Amino acid sequence: MDKLIIEGGVKLKGEVTVSGAKNAVLPILAATLLTDEPCVIKGVPNLRDTHSMLKILRPLGKIAEFDKGRVSVTAGKAPNYIAEYKLVSTMRASFCVLGPLLGKLKKAKVSLPGGCVIGVRPVDLHLKGIRALGADISIDSGYVIAKTNKLHGAYIYLGGVYGSSVLATDNVMMAAVLAGGKTIIESAACEPEVVDLAEFLIKMGAKIKGHGTPVIEIEGVKHLHGAVHSIIPDRIEAGTLILASLITGGDVLIKNVQYRHLGALIDKLDEAGAHLERVGAALRVKGNKKLRSVNITTLPYPGFPTDMQAQMMSLMSVTGGISVITEKIYPDRFMHVAELNRMGAHIQREGPHAIVEGIKSLSGAPVMASDLRASAGLVLAGLAARGATSISRIYHLERGYEFIEKKLINLGAKVWREKE
Ligand code: EPZ
């Protein structure tokens, strides 16, 4: 396994382009299971997770090829309805093949995804929605087995104890597009990645309204055809790059940004006194001002994204004052706290809260990545710290950030890879 070494203290300067959104790509690739016709997806980031999803599609009967950001998916041998544990367990997002398999083949056998370090990650809302559409569901030997003679439209309330669910909304939407009749999903997730999936389904011939709002209406159709689609920019990568410029006191032009997908983050950074300037479809971020600590509470979109919590904690750990960070989506998503404290941060965990007392600067240290966004937070901390930071288990980082080292090096960062 590799580790990433970062010599901190360099002010990032220059231009960087945001890649396609991982969390849009994954359900959109799953949606290709809803047709036997060819699909082409453009702007696909070259990520570990992208290739994991392609590996899931192939045993399900697809020929799926990735070539420089372009994925083509065509029908291969006879479709198969079983998604194996050994593949699903490598990436929980692959659970979103359940809806399209059931929609297209009227049966599906998908391994239950495990939990992960950020939380238990239940799938009760996925199963509630699929059952409401008329599927018989059983759990056997770690698999969800779903079958139906015919899916029918339904009114489905999909809100859970933590609010809406992104992938449950995706799964139910993909099962409903070929169901007979009208489906209404109440308390649907509003994330831009859900909207991008809906837009792809509409290009395939689906009838969907209300995507991006808490009420999505779907009129089932008989058949979906192939489509060509370009993925939206990754708002979490964009947010991470914004914080990289701020935490190093840099001056970075971030290109390919959907400004309105970053509302909650930009609002918080305005409150902290950061200087962000829109330059067309790009964002110029200058980290030359002393920032104020702000309090963060993560919420479903359009609230502050949980996937930016660790990164914001790193920025607050070197910002004067006290910042209270409350995690309302994954109350245990604090694996990065101990690692940041190893770098000299003053962070105290209190249940779903982390109290961050900002200090002048962090000191580089050997730290360990635990999940995708925690590792992003550690990279930001390393960029700002005095001395060298080595981050082990960086395969977590490679799951969601395309060419992150190259992008940071192009901005002047002293970053390199070593064998563990
Ligand atoms: C998506 O995961 C993202 N992954 C996650 O990003 C992101 O953190 C999460 O949404 C929240 O925004 C992808 O899109 C591939 P949820 P998802 O269902 O859909 C609870 C990253 O770093 N819940 O919206 O699995 C759940 O426990 C990843 O890119 C239920 O209770 O998350 C959580 O507390 C990490 N029952 C809350 O809902 C269910 O059936 C939101 O989870 C499903 C979820």
Short mmCIF file of N, CA, C and O in Angstrom, two decimals, residues 168-216:
data_model
loop_
_atom_site.label_atom_id
_atom_site.label_comp_id
_atom_site.label_asym_id
_atom_site.label_seq_id
_atom_site.Cartn_x
_atom_site.Cartn_y
_atom_site.Cartn_z
N ALA A 168 -31.19 5.70 -1.49
CA ALA A 168 -32.54 5.10 -1.44
C ALA A 168 -33.43 5.80 -2.47
O ALA A 168 -34.20 5.15 -3.18
N THR A 169 -33.29 7.12 -2.57
CA THR A 169 -34.06 7.87 -3.59
C THR A 169 -33.67 7.39 -4.98
O THR A 169 -34.53 7.13 -5.83
N ASP A 170 -32.36 7.21 -5.19
CA ASP A 170 -31.89 6.72 -6.49
C ASP A 170 -32.47 5.33 -6.80
O ASP A 170 -33.00 5.08 -7.89
N ASN A 171 -32.37 4.42 -5.83
CA ASN A 171 -32.84 3.04 -6.05
C ASN A 171 -34.33 3.00 -6.37
O ASN A 171 -34.76 2.34 -7.32
N VAL A 172 -35.11 3.74 -5.59
CA VAL A 172 -36.57 3.72 -5.79
C VAL A 172 -36.93 4.37 -7.13
O VAL A 172 -37.76 3.85 -7.89
N MET A 173 -36.24 5.44 -7.46
CA MET A 173 -36.52 6.12 -8.74
C MET A 173 -36.24 5.17 -9.90
O MET A 173 -37.04 5.03 -10.83
N MET A 174 -35.13 4.43 -9.81
CA MET A 174 -34.76 3.53 -10.90
C MET A 174 -35.68 2.31 -11.00
O MET A 174 -35.83 1.72 -12.06
N ALA A 175 -36.27 1.93 -9.87
CA ALA A 175 -37.25 0.82 -9.94
C ALA A 175 -38.58 1.33 -10.47
O ALA A 175 -39.30 0.63 -11.18
N ALA A 176 -38.89 2.59 -10.20
CA ALA A 176 -40.24 3.11 -10.53
C ALA A 176 -40.39 3.50 -12.00
O ALA A 176 -41.50 3.53 -12.53
N VAL A 177 -39.28 3.80 -12.68
CA VAL A 177 -39.40 4.35 -14.05
C VAL A 177 -40.02 3.35 -15.03
O VAL A 177 -40.59 3.77 -16.05
N LEU A 178 -39.95 2.06 -14.74
CA LEU A 178 -40.57 1.04 -15.61
C LEU A 178 -41.78 0.38 -14.94
O LEU A 178 -42.32 -0.60 -15.43
N ALA A 179 -42.19 0.93 -13.78
CA ALA A 179 -43.36 0.36 -13.08
C ALA A 179 -44.63 0.83 -13.78
O ALA A 179 -44.63 1.86 -14.46
N GLY A 180 -45.72 0.07 -13.60
CA GLY A 180 -46.97 0.48 -14.24
C GLY A 180 -47.63 1.57 -13.38
O GLY A 180 -47.91 1.34 -12.21
N GLY A 181 -47.81 2.74 -13.93
CA GLY A 181 -48.54 3.77 -13.18
C GLY A 181 -47.63 4.83 -12.58
O GLY A 181 -46.43 4.91 -12.86
N LYS A 182 -48.21 5.63 -11.68
CA LYS A 182 -47.54 6.81 -11.15
C LYS A 182 -46.97 6.53 -9.76
O LYS A 182 -47.62 5.94 -8.91
N THR A 183 -45.72 6.99 -9.57
CA THR A 183 -45.08 6.90 -8.26
C THR A 183 -44.78 8.31 -7.75
O THR A 183 -44.33 9.14 -8.53
N ILE A 184 -45.08 8.53 -6.47
CA ILE A 184 -44.68 9.78 -5.84
C ILE A 184 -43.73 9.44 -4.70
O ILE A 184 -44.05 8.63 -3.82
N ILE A 185 -42.52 10.02 -4.75
CA ILE A 185 -41.57 9.83 -3.65
C ILE A 185 -41.60 11.10 -2.81
O ILE A 185 -41.25 12.18 -3.28
N GLU A 186 -42.07 10.97 -1.59
CA GLU A 186 -42.16 12.10 -0.64
C GLU A 186 -40.92 12.05 0.25
O GLU A 186 -40.44 10.97 0.60
N SER A 187 -40.38 13.25 0.59
CA SER A 187 -39.15 13.34 1.37
C SER A 187 -37.99 12.70 0.60
O SER A 187 -37.14 12.00 1.15
N ALA A 188 -37.99 12.97 -0.72
CA ALA A 188 -36.90 12.49 -1.59
C ALA A 188 -35.64 13.31 -1.32
O ALA A 188 -35.72 14.47 -0.89
N ALA A 189 -34.48 12.74 -1.60
CA ALA A 189 -33.22 13.51 -1.48
C ALA A 189 -33.17 14.52 -2.62
O ALA A 189 -33.62 14.25 -3.73
N CYS A 190 -32.60 15.69 -2.34
CA CYS A 190 -32.56 16.80 -3.32
C CYS A 190 -31.15 17.03 -3.85
O CYS A 190 -30.91 18.02 -4.55
N GLU A 191 -30.21 16.16 -3.49
CA GLU A 191 -28.82 16.39 -3.90
C GLU A 191 -28.69 16.54 -5.42
O GLU A 191 -29.41 15.89 -6.18
N PRO A 192 -27.74 17.38 -5.88
CA PRO A 192 -27.53 17.55 -7.33
C PRO A 192 -27.23 16.24 -8.05
O PRO A 192 -27.56 16.07 -9.21
N GLU A 193 -26.65 15.28 -7.34
CA GLU A 193 -26.33 13.99 -7.96
C GLU A 193 -27.60 13.19 -8.23
O GLU A 193 -27.68 12.43 -9.19
N VAL A 194 -28.63 13.37 -7.39
CA VAL A 194 -29.93 12.73 -7.64
C VAL A 194 -30.57 13.37 -8.87
O VAL A 194 -31.15 12.69 -9.73
N VAL A 195 -30.44 14.70 -8.97
CA VAL A 195 -30.98 15.42 -10.13
C VAL A 195 -30.29 14.95 -11.41
O VAL A 195 -30.94 14.71 -12.43
N ASP A 196 -28.97 14.75 -11.33
CA ASP A 196 -28.22 14.32 -12.53
C ASP A 196 -28.68 12.93 -12.98
O ASP A 196 -28.85 12.67 -14.17
N LEU A 197 -28.92 12.06 -12.00
CA LEU A 197 -29.45 10.71 -12.33
C LEU A 197 -30.81 10.84 -13.01
O LEU A 197 -31.07 10.24 -14.06
N ALA A 198 -31.68 11.68 -12.45
CA ALA A 198 -33.02 11.85 -13.03
C ALA A 198 -32.91 12.38 -14.46
O ALA A 198 -33.62 11.92 -15.37
N GLU A 199 -32.00 13.32 -14.68
CA GLU A 199 -31.82 13.88 -16.03
C GLU A 199 -31.35 12.79 -17.01
O GLU A 199 -31.79 12.73 -18.16
N PHE A 200 -30.50 11.90 -16.54
CA PHE A 200 -30.05 10.79 -17.41
C PHE A 200 -31.23 9.86 -17.72
O PHE A 200 -31.44 9.47 -18.88
N LEU A 201 -32.03 9.54 -16.71
CA LEU A 201 -33.19 8.66 -16.90
C LEU A 201 -34.18 9.30 -17.89
O LEU A 201 -34.75 8.63 -18.75
N ILE A 202 -34.37 10.61 -17.78
CA ILE A 202 -35.28 11.31 -18.70
C ILE A 202 -34.74 11.22 -20.13
O ILE A 202 -35.49 10.96 -21.08
N LYS A 203 -33.41 11.32 -20.29
CA LYS A 203 -32.82 11.16 -21.64
C LYS A 203 -33.06 9.75 -22.16
O LYS A 203 -33.10 9.51 -23.37
N MET A 204 -33.21 8.78 -21.24
CA MET A 204 -33.46 7.38 -21.65
C MET A 204 -34.94 7.16 -21.98
O MET A 204 -35.34 6.10 -22.42
N GLY A 205 -35.78 8.20 -21.69
CA GLY A 205 -37.21 8.08 -22.00
C GLY A 205 -38.10 8.02 -20.78
O GLY A 205 -39.32 7.87 -20.89
N ALA A 206 -37.50 8.17 -19.60
CA ALA A 206 -38.32 8.12 -18.37
C ALA A 206 -39.12 9.42 -18.23
O ALA A 206 -38.75 10.46 -18.80
N LYS A 207 -40.23 9.31 -17.49
CA LYS A 207 -41.07 10.49 -17.24
C LYS A 207 -40.94 10.85 -15.75
O LYS A 207 -41.52 10.16 -14.89
N ILE A 208 -40.15 11.88 -15.46
CA ILE A 208 -39.86 12.28 -14.07
C ILE A 208 -40.05 13.78 -13.93
O ILE A 208 -39.62 14.54 -14.78
N LYS A 209 -40.72 14.16 -12.81
CA LYS A 209 -40.85 15.60 -12.49
C LYS A 209 -40.49 15.80 -11.02
O LYS A 209 -40.59 14.86 -10.22
N GLY A 210 -40.07 16.99 -10.66
CA GLY A 210 -39.86 17.33 -9.27
C GLY A 210 -38.50 16.95 -8.72
O GLY A 210 -38.20 17.21 -7.55
N HIS A 211 -37.64 16.34 -9.55
CA HIS A 211 -36.30 15.96 -9.07
C HIS A 211 -35.55 17.24 -8.65
O HIS A 211 -35.62 18.24 -9.32
N GLY A 212 -34.89 17.13 -7.51
CA GLY A 212 -34.25 18.31 -6.91
C GLY A 212 -35.13 18.95 -5.85
O GLY A 212 -34.70 19.85 -5.12
N THR A 213 -36.39 18.44 -5.75
CA THR A 213 -37.27 18.92 -4.66
C THR A 213 -37.62 17.68 -3.82
O THR A 213 -37.38 16.55 -4.23
N PRO A 214 -38.23 17.88 -2.64
CA PRO A 214 -38.54 16.73 -1.79
C PRO A 214 -39.66 15.84 -2.32
O PRO A 214 -39.93 14.78 -1.76
N VAL A 215 -40.32 16.26 -3.43
CA VAL A 215 -41.40 15.41 -3.98
C VAL A 215 -41.09 15.11 -5.45
O VAL A 215 -41.10 16.00 -6.30
N ILE A 216 -40.78 13.86 -5.72
CA ILE A 216 -40.48 13.44 -7.10
C ILE A 216 -41.65 12.62 -7.63
O ILE A 216 -42.14 11.72 -6.94
#
